[in-house]
């Protein structure tokens, strides 16, 4: 191989490196989100060059496109010329087309973009000083092109483009995790922020009081029976139904009858105090439900299934607790739905939420639209109503049924395996 061929190889290699540089720079610069952009804007010395480049995103984009176009054309011409000299026009052109397609795809596009997307900030810091040179170099051409582009954009009424992307949920989660690891964000604050993210994907079915645990009043009961349930349970609001819990006729706000409760003789007085019940579908998301309750000035709603049957009851407190954790007043006895037997085993109520089980035992029980409690998990796995002593065994955990109340699972023993 003579000297001109060596020089051609070196020339093509340099052009491929530049192609990789422009492709990687495009991915890295235009992957910067608003959080990163604003942080660079604050003036840290190592980020000042990046910020300067990003100040004019259209000029940056035109520079990258021009640079990539020129180096790709030059490299293709150089390789084609060399191969045509060696193999003739037909074979040389064919070989050049195949070879350059492979080289440009692998080394000029795919590889640099994968590297750039995984090292956005470091890539842009290294790239920015060189990019400033190319921006200056292509200024005459880019100015003309930008004038034409901006004119077209004005015709279509498009506003100035911003290079910085909105911060994604995953970006925010990463920021919170980093802040927690570095001690900037307290553990309690971290848990609350994580609850906010979970809240956005939470349906009312996941946080409601299930039908079987609802305390309701049957309007057909005796006055003494009604008084007993009201005084024994001490809830501030209670659903009232007529014969069947699926036929809820109103919500009793206990404070509305507090002054007459002891001397209550006529049920009509209680009926007159009932407030309008609000019914919501079980798949309604928690955040819109919170807005709904605020709009209608209600603290309680009845959750129904697709057939209109009552599934459960949702209170404002249920929604708030999903965000900030359990709320207790001075008279509440705080009872956890589980107790530790050892560091890997808990005895728990079967109605314990899957998310809480995962948090307590550091597990990753699969999420499923068909259940959100450990009882639902057991029945889904077994495909039937279990008996006492039956268990579910997976690679991560073992769940054993300890007690039943009719067809309802009451208590379970959950053991996390050592390899989990």
PDB file of C-alpha atoms in Angstrom, residues 26-291:
ATOM      1  CA  UNK A  26     -26.819  15.948  18.576  1.00  0.00           C
ATOM      2  CA  UNK A  27     -28.118  13.245  20.922  1.00  0.00           C
ATOM      3  CA  UNK A  28     -26.371  14.606  24.016  1.00  0.00           C
ATOM      4  CA  UNK A  29     -27.192  18.308  23.607  1.00  0.00           C
ATOM      5  CA  UNK A  30     -30.830  17.691  22.748  1.00  0.00           C
ATOM      6  CA  UNK A  31     -31.281  15.257  25.644  1.00  0.00           C
ATOM      7  CA  UNK A  32     -30.563  17.952  28.230  1.00  0.00           C
ATOM      8  CA  UNK A  33     -33.680  18.468  30.377  1.00  0.00           C
ATOM      9  CA  UNK A  34     -34.822  21.678  32.082  1.00  0.00           C
ATOM     10  CA  UNK A  35     -33.334  20.711  35.419  1.00  0.00           C
ATOM     11  CA  UNK A  36     -29.886  20.160  33.870  1.00  0.00           C
ATOM     12  CA  UNK A  37     -30.202  23.267  31.686  1.00  0.00           C
ATOM     13  CA  UNK A  38     -31.095  25.532  34.621  1.00  0.00           C
ATOM     14  CA  UNK A  39     -28.279  24.080  36.692  1.00  0.00           C
ATOM     15  CA  UNK A  40     -25.818  24.925  33.902  1.00  0.00           C
ATOM     16  CA  UNK A  41     -27.360  28.379  33.677  1.00  0.00           C
ATOM     17  CA  UNK A  42     -26.363  29.065  37.286  1.00  0.00           C
ATOM     18  CA  UNK A  43     -22.830  29.550  36.036  1.00  0.00           C
ATOM     19  CA  UNK A  44     -20.710  26.622  37.147  1.00  0.00           C
ATOM     20  CA  UNK A  45     -17.434  27.049  35.295  1.00  0.00           C
ATOM     21  CA  UNK A  46     -17.324  23.563  33.763  1.00  0.00           C
ATOM     22  CA  UNK A  47     -20.858  24.027  32.378  1.00  0.00           C
ATOM     23  CA  UNK A  48     -20.518  27.562  31.017  1.00  0.00           C
ATOM     24  CA  UNK A  49     -19.448  26.396  27.535  1.00  0.00           C
ATOM     25  CA  UNK A  50     -22.380  23.969  27.381  1.00  0.00           C
ATOM     26  CA  UNK A  51     -24.820  26.704  28.350  1.00  0.00           C
ATOM     27  CA  UNK A  52     -23.389  29.060  25.706  1.00  0.00           C
ATOM     28  CA  UNK A  53     -23.860  26.412  23.014  1.00  0.00           C
ATOM     29  CA  UNK A  54     -27.417  25.646  24.160  1.00  0.00           C
ATOM     30  CA  UNK A  55     -28.425  29.324  24.234  1.00  0.00           C
ATOM     31  CA  UNK A  56     -29.119  29.198  20.493  1.00  0.00           C
ATOM     32  CA  UNK A  57     -30.519  25.729  19.810  1.00  0.00           C
ATOM     33  CA  UNK A  58     -31.472  26.329  16.186  1.00  0.00           C
ATOM     34  CA  UNK A  59     -27.981  27.459  15.253  1.00  0.00           C
ATOM     35  CA  UNK A  60     -26.583  24.451  17.132  1.00  0.00           C
ATOM     36  CA  UNK A  61     -28.850  22.051  15.235  1.00  0.00           C
ATOM     37  CA  UNK A  62     -27.993  23.573  11.847  1.00  0.00           C
ATOM     38  CA  UNK A  63     -24.266  23.376  12.669  1.00  0.00           C
ATOM     39  CA  UNK A  64     -24.524  19.696  13.636  1.00  0.00           C
ATOM     40  CA  UNK A  65     -26.535  18.813  10.510  1.00  0.00           C
ATOM     41  CA  UNK A  66     -24.112  20.697   8.243  1.00  0.00           C
ATOM     42  CA  UNK A  67     -21.069  19.160   9.906  1.00  0.00           C
ATOM     43  CA  UNK A  68     -22.468  15.645   9.671  1.00  0.00           C
ATOM     44  CA  UNK A  69     -23.502  16.171   6.064  1.00  0.00           C
ATOM     45  CA  UNK A  70     -20.062  17.441   4.993  1.00  0.00           C
ATOM     46  CA  UNK A  71     -17.995  14.747   6.735  1.00  0.00           C
ATOM     47  CA  UNK A  72     -20.277  11.944   5.536  1.00  0.00           C
ATOM     48  CA  UNK A  73     -20.129  13.175   1.933  1.00  0.00           C
ATOM     49  CA  UNK A  74     -16.345  13.637   2.062  1.00  0.00           C
ATOM     50  CA  UNK A  75     -15.742  10.211   3.617  1.00  0.00           C
ATOM     51  CA  UNK A  76     -18.000   8.531   1.047  1.00  0.00           C
ATOM     52  CA  UNK A  77     -16.242  10.314  -1.830  1.00  0.00           C
ATOM     53  CA  UNK A  78     -12.804   9.378  -0.456  1.00  0.00           C
ATOM     54  CA  UNK A  79     -13.656   5.680  -0.004  1.00  0.00           C
ATOM     55  CA  UNK A  80     -15.421   5.483  -3.382  1.00  0.00           C
ATOM     56  CA  UNK A  81     -12.468   7.105  -5.160  1.00  0.00           C
ATOM     57  CA  UNK A  82      -9.979   4.695  -3.568  1.00  0.00           C
ATOM     58  CA  UNK A  83     -12.044   1.572  -4.307  1.00  0.00           C
ATOM     59  CA  UNK A  84     -12.837   2.612  -7.889  1.00  0.00           C
ATOM     60  CA  UNK A  85      -9.097   3.030  -8.572  1.00  0.00           C
ATOM     61  CA  UNK A  86      -8.387  -0.451  -7.195  1.00  0.00           C
ATOM     62  CA  UNK A  87     -11.423  -2.460  -8.431  1.00  0.00           C
ATOM     63  CA  UNK A  88     -12.906  -0.450 -11.276  1.00  0.00           C
ATOM     64  CA  UNK A  89     -16.069   1.702 -11.412  1.00  0.00           C
ATOM     65  CA  UNK A  90     -18.773  -0.987 -11.105  1.00  0.00           C
ATOM     66  CA  UNK A  91     -17.233  -3.146  -8.396  1.00  0.00           C
ATOM     67  CA  UNK A  92     -15.666  -0.138  -6.659  1.00  0.00           C
ATOM     68  CA  UNK A  93     -18.947   1.792  -6.393  1.00  0.00           C
ATOM     69  CA  UNK A  94     -20.789  -1.291  -5.126  1.00  0.00           C
ATOM     70  CA  UNK A  95     -18.158  -2.016  -2.480  1.00  0.00           C
ATOM     71  CA  UNK A  96     -18.006   1.648  -1.451  1.00  0.00           C
ATOM     72  CA  UNK A  97     -21.785   1.867  -1.000  1.00  0.00           C
ATOM     73  CA  UNK A  98     -21.935  -1.248   1.192  1.00  0.00           C
ATOM     74  CA  UNK A  99     -18.826  -0.395   3.191  1.00  0.00           C
ATOM     75  CA  UNK A 100     -19.819   3.218   3.885  1.00  0.00           C
ATOM     76  CA  UNK A 101     -23.358   2.238   4.862  1.00  0.00           C
ATOM     77  CA  UNK A 102     -21.897  -0.183   7.411  1.00  0.00           C
ATOM     78  CA  UNK A 103     -19.241   2.235   8.729  1.00  0.00           C
ATOM     79  CA  UNK A 104     -21.548   5.250   8.983  1.00  0.00           C
ATOM     80  CA  UNK A 105     -24.352   3.302  10.647  1.00  0.00           C
ATOM     81  CA  UNK A 106     -22.118   1.558  13.170  1.00  0.00           C
ATOM     82  CA  UNK A 107     -19.448   4.160  13.906  1.00  0.00           C
ATOM     83  CA  UNK A 108     -21.111   7.350  12.685  1.00  0.00           C
ATOM     84  CA  UNK A 109     -24.621   6.913  14.105  1.00  0.00           C
ATOM     85  CA  UNK A 110     -25.555   4.001  16.389  1.00  0.00           C
ATOM     86  CA  UNK A 111     -22.467   3.691  18.619  1.00  0.00           C
ATOM     87  CA  UNK A 112     -21.913   7.416  19.338  1.00  0.00           C
ATOM     88  CA  UNK A 113     -25.608   7.989  20.031  1.00  0.00           C
ATOM     89  CA  UNK A 114     -25.780   5.098  22.495  1.00  0.00           C
ATOM     90  CA  UNK A 115     -22.675   6.421  24.248  1.00  0.00           C
ATOM     91  CA  UNK A 116     -24.055   9.976  24.287  1.00  0.00           C
ATOM     92  CA  UNK A 117     -27.484   9.081  25.691  1.00  0.00           C
ATOM     93  CA  UNK A 118     -25.804   7.269  28.587  1.00  0.00           C
ATOM     94  CA  UNK A 119     -23.298  10.046  29.338  1.00  0.00           C
ATOM     95  CA  UNK A 120     -25.275  13.184  28.515  1.00  0.00           C
ATOM     96  CA  UNK A 121     -23.619  15.699  30.850  1.00  0.00           C
ATOM     97  CA  UNK A 122     -20.022  14.501  30.481  1.00  0.00           C
ATOM     98  CA  UNK A 123     -20.420  14.190  26.692  1.00  0.00           C
ATOM     99  CA  UNK A 124     -21.741  17.744  26.355  1.00  0.00           C
ATOM    100  CA  UNK A 125     -18.951  19.140  28.550  1.00  0.00           C
ATOM    101  CA  UNK A 126     -16.312  17.518  26.326  1.00  0.00           C
ATOM    102  CA  UNK A 127     -18.132  18.419  23.131  1.00  0.00           C
ATOM    103  CA  UNK A 128     -19.017  22.067  23.848  1.00  0.00           C
ATOM    104  CA  UNK A 129     -15.597  23.758  23.274  1.00  0.00           C
ATOM    105  CA  UNK A 130     -15.172  21.981  19.912  1.00  0.00           C
ATOM    106  CA  UNK A 131     -18.772  22.723  18.976  1.00  0.00           C
ATOM    107  CA  UNK A 132     -18.196  26.447  19.581  1.00  0.00           C
ATOM    108  CA  UNK A 133     -15.458  26.296  16.920  1.00  0.00           C
ATOM    109  CA  UNK A 134     -17.750  24.574  14.385  1.00  0.00           C
ATOM    110  CA  UNK A 135     -20.563  27.030  15.127  1.00  0.00           C
ATOM    111  CA  UNK A 136     -18.144  29.862  14.280  1.00  0.00           C
ATOM    112  CA  UNK A 137     -16.851  28.002  11.206  1.00  0.00           C
ATOM    113  CA  UNK A 138     -20.323  27.405   9.738  1.00  0.00           C
ATOM    114  CA  UNK A 139     -21.734  30.823  10.700  1.00  0.00           C
ATOM    115  CA  UNK A 140     -21.960  32.187   7.108  1.00  0.00           C
ATOM    116  CA  UNK A 141     -23.880  29.136   5.825  1.00  0.00           C
ATOM    117  CA  UNK A 142     -25.955  28.611   8.979  1.00  0.00           C
ATOM    118  CA  UNK A 143     -27.020  32.277   9.019  1.00  0.00           C
ATOM    119  CA  UNK A 144     -28.481  31.976   5.513  1.00  0.00           C
ATOM    120  CA  UNK A 145     -30.165  28.660   6.320  1.00  0.00           C
ATOM    121  CA  UNK A 146     -31.581  29.964   9.605  1.00  0.00           C
ATOM    122  CA  UNK A 147     -33.048  33.005   7.845  1.00  0.00           C
ATOM    123  CA  UNK A 148     -34.896  30.693   5.441  1.00  0.00           C
ATOM    124  CA  UNK A 149     -35.974  28.319   8.239  1.00  0.00           C
ATOM    125  CA  UNK A 150     -37.186  31.123  10.524  1.00  0.00           C
ATOM    126  CA  UNK A 151     -39.174  32.650   7.667  1.00  0.00           C
ATOM    127  CA  UNK A 152     -40.897  29.309   7.053  1.00  0.00           C
ATOM    128  CA  UNK A 153     -41.586  28.878  10.777  1.00  0.00           C
ATOM    129  CA  UNK A 154     -43.123  32.353  11.010  1.00  0.00           C
ATOM    130  CA  UNK A 155     -45.446  31.516   8.124  1.00  0.00           C
ATOM    131  CA  UNK A 156     -46.697  28.501  10.108  1.00  0.00           C
ATOM    132  CA  UNK A 157     -46.847  30.504  13.351  1.00  0.00           C
ATOM    133  CA  UNK A 158     -44.281  28.403  15.210  1.00  0.00           C
ATOM    134  CA  UNK A 159     -42.534  29.901  18.223  1.00  0.00           C
ATOM    135  CA  UNK A 160     -38.896  29.704  19.267  1.00  0.00           C
ATOM    136  CA  UNK A 161     -37.694  26.187  19.906  1.00  0.00           C
ATOM    137  CA  UNK A 162     -36.254  25.260  23.279  1.00  0.00           C
ATOM    138  CA  UNK A 163     -33.530  22.622  23.482  1.00  0.00           C
ATOM    139  CA  UNK A 164     -34.336  21.645  27.055  1.00  0.00           C
ATOM    140  CA  UNK A 165     -36.837  18.854  27.562  1.00  0.00           C
ATOM    141  CA  UNK A 166     -39.386  18.679  30.346  1.00  0.00           C
ATOM    142  CA  UNK A 167     -38.150  16.663  33.286  1.00  0.00           C
ATOM    143  CA  UNK A 168     -39.562  13.151  33.138  1.00  0.00           C
ATOM    144  CA  UNK A 169     -40.925  11.245  36.111  1.00  0.00           C
ATOM    145  CA  UNK A 170     -37.894   8.953  35.950  1.00  0.00           C
ATOM    146  CA  UNK A 171     -35.581  12.003  36.076  1.00  0.00           C
ATOM    147  CA  UNK A 172     -37.349  13.257  39.201  1.00  0.00           C
ATOM    148  CA  UNK A 173     -37.184   9.836  40.829  1.00  0.00           C
ATOM    149  CA  UNK A 174     -33.447   9.701  40.135  1.00  0.00           C
ATOM    150  CA  UNK A 175     -32.966  13.183  41.612  1.00  0.00           C
ATOM    151  CA  UNK A 176     -34.850  12.160  44.770  1.00  0.00           C
ATOM    152  CA  UNK A 177     -32.862   8.917  45.103  1.00  0.00           C
ATOM    153  CA  UNK A 178     -29.588  10.806  44.684  1.00  0.00           C
ATOM    154  CA  UNK A 179     -30.658  13.413  47.233  1.00  0.00           C
ATOM    155  CA  UNK A 180     -31.592  10.684  49.705  1.00  0.00           C
ATOM    156  CA  UNK A 181     -28.305   8.816  49.230  1.00  0.00           C
ATOM    157  CA  UNK A 182     -26.295  12.008  49.726  1.00  0.00           C
ATOM    158  CA  UNK A 183     -28.296  13.003  52.816  1.00  0.00           C
ATOM    159  CA  UNK A 184     -29.734  16.147  51.213  1.00  0.00           C
ATOM    160  CA  UNK A 185     -33.286  14.806  51.474  1.00  0.00           C
ATOM    161  CA  UNK A 186     -34.390  13.272  54.785  1.00  0.00           C
ATOM    162  CA  UNK A 187     -35.690   9.679  54.722  1.00  0.00           C
ATOM    163  CA  UNK A 188     -39.207  10.798  55.742  1.00  0.00           C
ATOM    164  CA  UNK A 189     -39.242  13.397  52.977  1.00  0.00           C
ATOM    165  CA  UNK A 190     -38.042  10.751  50.505  1.00  0.00           C
ATOM    166  CA  UNK A 191     -40.885   8.425  51.471  1.00  0.00           C
ATOM    167  CA  UNK A 192     -43.427  11.217  51.065  1.00  0.00           C
ATOM    168  CA  UNK A 193     -42.079  12.172  47.631  1.00  0.00           C
ATOM    169  CA  UNK A 194     -42.130   8.532  46.549  1.00  0.00           C
ATOM    170  CA  UNK A 195     -45.738   8.366  47.749  1.00  0.00           C
ATOM    171  CA  UNK A 196     -46.565  11.284  45.450  1.00  0.00           C
ATOM    172  CA  UNK A 197     -45.278   9.322  42.441  1.00  0.00           C
ATOM    173  CA  UNK A 198     -47.227   6.225  43.474  1.00  0.00           C
ATOM    174  CA  UNK A 199     -50.287   8.411  44.010  1.00  0.00           C
ATOM    175  CA  UNK A 200     -50.357   9.409  40.346  1.00  0.00           C
ATOM    176  CA  UNK A 201     -50.863   5.741  39.386  1.00  0.00           C
ATOM    177  CA  UNK A 202     -53.268   4.836  42.200  1.00  0.00           C
ATOM    178  CA  UNK A 203     -56.919   3.902  41.660  1.00  0.00           C
ATOM    179  CA  UNK A 204     -59.531   4.384  44.384  1.00  0.00           C
ATOM    180  CA  UNK A 205     -59.963   0.605  44.532  1.00  0.00           C
ATOM    181  CA  UNK A 206     -56.439   0.336  45.951  1.00  0.00           C
ATOM    182  CA  UNK A 207     -57.024   2.683  48.894  1.00  0.00           C
ATOM    183  CA  UNK A 208     -60.729   2.299  49.688  1.00  0.00           C
ATOM    184  CA  UNK A 209     -62.208   0.453  52.652  1.00  0.00           C
ATOM    185  CA  UNK A 210     -63.506  -2.777  51.070  1.00  0.00           C
ATOM    186  CA  UNK A 211     -67.200  -3.617  51.233  1.00  0.00           C
ATOM    187  CA  UNK A 212     -66.670  -6.361  53.806  1.00  0.00           C
ATOM    188  CA  UNK A 213     -65.087  -3.876  56.259  1.00  0.00           C
ATOM    189  CA  UNK A 214     -67.640  -1.094  55.782  1.00  0.00           C
ATOM    190  CA  UNK A 215     -69.689  -0.088  58.820  1.00  0.00           C
ATOM    191  CA  UNK A 216     -73.129   0.955  57.582  1.00  0.00           C
ATOM    192  CA  UNK A 217     -76.596   1.600  58.976  1.00  0.00           C
ATOM    193  CA  UNK A 218     -79.696  -0.254  57.798  1.00  0.00           C
ATOM    194  CA  UNK A 219     -82.570   2.209  57.946  1.00  0.00           C
ATOM    195  CA  UNK A 220     -84.896  -0.708  58.741  1.00  0.00           C
ATOM    196  CA  UNK A 221     -83.152  -1.427  62.057  1.00  0.00           C
ATOM    197  CA  UNK A 222     -84.690  -0.389  65.333  1.00  0.00           C
ATOM    198  CA  UNK A 223     -83.819   3.041  66.704  1.00  0.00           C
ATOM    199  CA  UNK A 224     -81.908   1.385  69.545  1.00  0.00           C
ATOM    200  CA  UNK A 225     -79.952  -0.726  67.056  1.00  0.00           C
ATOM    201  CA  UNK A 226     -79.036   2.359  65.039  1.00  0.00           C
ATOM    202  CA  UNK A 227     -77.954   4.221  68.179  1.00  0.00           C
ATOM    203  CA  UNK A 228     -75.813   1.265  69.260  1.00  0.00           C
ATOM    204  CA  UNK A 229     -73.907   1.084  65.961  1.00  0.00           C
ATOM    205  CA  UNK A 230     -73.382   4.864  65.863  1.00  0.00           C
ATOM    206  CA  UNK A 231     -72.097   5.075  69.451  1.00  0.00           C
ATOM    207  CA  UNK A 232     -70.031   1.888  69.308  1.00  0.00           C
ATOM    208  CA  UNK A 233     -68.106   2.747  66.140  1.00  0.00           C
ATOM    209  CA  UNK A 234     -67.758   6.512  66.632  1.00  0.00           C
ATOM    210  CA  UNK A 235     -67.341   7.299  62.934  1.00  0.00           C
ATOM    211  CA  UNK A 236     -68.078  10.868  61.896  1.00  0.00           C
ATOM    212  CA  UNK A 237     -69.845   9.755  58.695  1.00  0.00           C
ATOM    213  CA  UNK A 238     -71.691   6.515  57.944  1.00  0.00           C
ATOM    214  CA  UNK A 239     -73.461   5.203  54.820  1.00  0.00           C
ATOM    215  CA  UNK A 240     -77.133   4.360  55.276  1.00  0.00           C
ATOM    216  CA  UNK A 241     -78.833   1.687  53.169  1.00  0.00           C
ATOM    217  CA  UNK A 242     -82.324   0.295  52.741  1.00  0.00           C
ATOM    218  CA  UNK A 243     -82.374  -3.512  53.221  1.00  0.00           C
ATOM    219  CA  UNK A 244     -79.357  -4.143  50.949  1.00  0.00           C
ATOM    220  CA  UNK A 245     -75.921  -2.506  51.098  1.00  0.00           C
ATOM    221  CA  UNK A 246     -76.108  -2.068  47.307  1.00  0.00           C
ATOM    222  CA  UNK A 247     -79.043   0.274  47.910  1.00  0.00           C
ATOM    223  CA  UNK A 248     -77.359   3.143  49.738  1.00  0.00           C
ATOM    224  CA  UNK A 249     -79.810   6.002  50.265  1.00  0.00           C
ATOM    225  CA  UNK A 250     -77.614   8.574  51.963  1.00  0.00           C
ATOM    226  CA  UNK A 251     -74.689   9.497  54.194  1.00  0.00           C
ATOM    227  CA  UNK A 252     -75.286  10.253  57.852  1.00  0.00           C
ATOM    228  CA  UNK A 253     -73.021  12.946  59.258  1.00  0.00           C
ATOM    229  CA  UNK A 254     -73.123  12.099  62.967  1.00  0.00           C
ATOM    230  CA  UNK A 255     -72.613  15.690  64.071  1.00  0.00           C
ATOM    231  CA  UNK A 256     -75.914  16.544  62.322  1.00  0.00           C
ATOM    232  CA  UNK A 257     -77.823  14.396  64.840  1.00  0.00           C
ATOM    233  CA  UNK A 258     -75.469  14.631  67.827  1.00  0.00           C
ATOM    234  CA  UNK A 259     -77.802  16.958  69.740  1.00  0.00           C
ATOM    235  CA  UNK A 260     -80.836  14.690  69.303  1.00  0.00           C
ATOM    236  CA  UNK A 261     -79.194  11.239  69.258  1.00  0.00           C
ATOM    237  CA  UNK A 262     -79.853  10.310  72.888  1.00  0.00           C
ATOM    238  CA  UNK A 263     -83.510  11.344  72.624  1.00  0.00           C
ATOM    239  CA  UNK A 264     -84.076  10.093  69.074  1.00  0.00           C
ATOM    240  CA  UNK A 265     -87.550   8.517  68.840  1.00  0.00           C
ATOM    241  CA  UNK A 266     -88.541   8.844  65.200  1.00  0.00           C
ATOM    242  CA  UNK A 267     -86.368   7.464  62.389  1.00  0.00           C
ATOM    243  CA  UNK A 268     -87.758  10.119  60.078  1.00  0.00           C
ATOM    244  CA  UNK A 269     -85.654  12.660  61.979  1.00  0.00           C
ATOM    245  CA  UNK A 270     -82.559  10.665  61.034  1.00  0.00           C
ATOM    246  CA  UNK A 271     -83.698  10.261  57.410  1.00  0.00           C
ATOM    247  CA  UNK A 272     -84.217  14.023  57.136  1.00  0.00           C
ATOM    248  CA  UNK A 273     -80.578  14.559  58.115  1.00  0.00           C
ATOM    249  CA  UNK A 274     -79.120  12.262  55.444  1.00  0.00           C
ATOM    250  CA  UNK A 275     -76.789  13.843  52.922  1.00  0.00           C
ATOM    251  CA  UNK A 276     -76.540  12.996  49.238  1.00  0.00           C
ATOM    252  CA  UNK A 277     -74.285   9.989  48.562  1.00  0.00           C
ATOM    253  CA  UNK A 278     -71.680  10.304  45.802  1.00  0.00           C
ATOM    254  CA  UNK A 279     -70.922   7.180  43.766  1.00  0.00           C
ATOM    255  CA  UNK A 280     -67.628   6.738  41.902  1.00  0.00           C
ATOM    256  CA  UNK A 281     -66.271   3.897  39.711  1.00  0.00           C
ATOM    257  CA  UNK A 282     -63.641   1.610  41.204  1.00  0.00           C
ATOM    258  CA  UNK A 283     -61.112   2.441  38.475  1.00  0.00           C
ATOM    259  CA  UNK A 284     -61.222   6.212  39.041  1.00  0.00           C
ATOM    260  CA  UNK A 285     -57.752   7.583  39.775  1.00  0.00           C
ATOM    261  CA  UNK A 286     -57.018   8.943  43.229  1.00  0.00           C
ATOM    262  CA  UNK A 287     -55.919  12.451  42.197  1.00  0.00           C
ATOM    263  CA  UNK A 288     -59.054  13.260  40.135  1.00  0.00           C
ATOM    264  CA  UNK A 289     -61.036  11.784  43.043  1.00  0.00           C
ATOM    265  CA  UNK A 290     -59.401  14.242  45.427  1.00  0.00           C
ATOM    266  CA  UNK A 291     -60.360  17.126  43.122  1.00  0.00           C
TER     267      UNK A 291
END
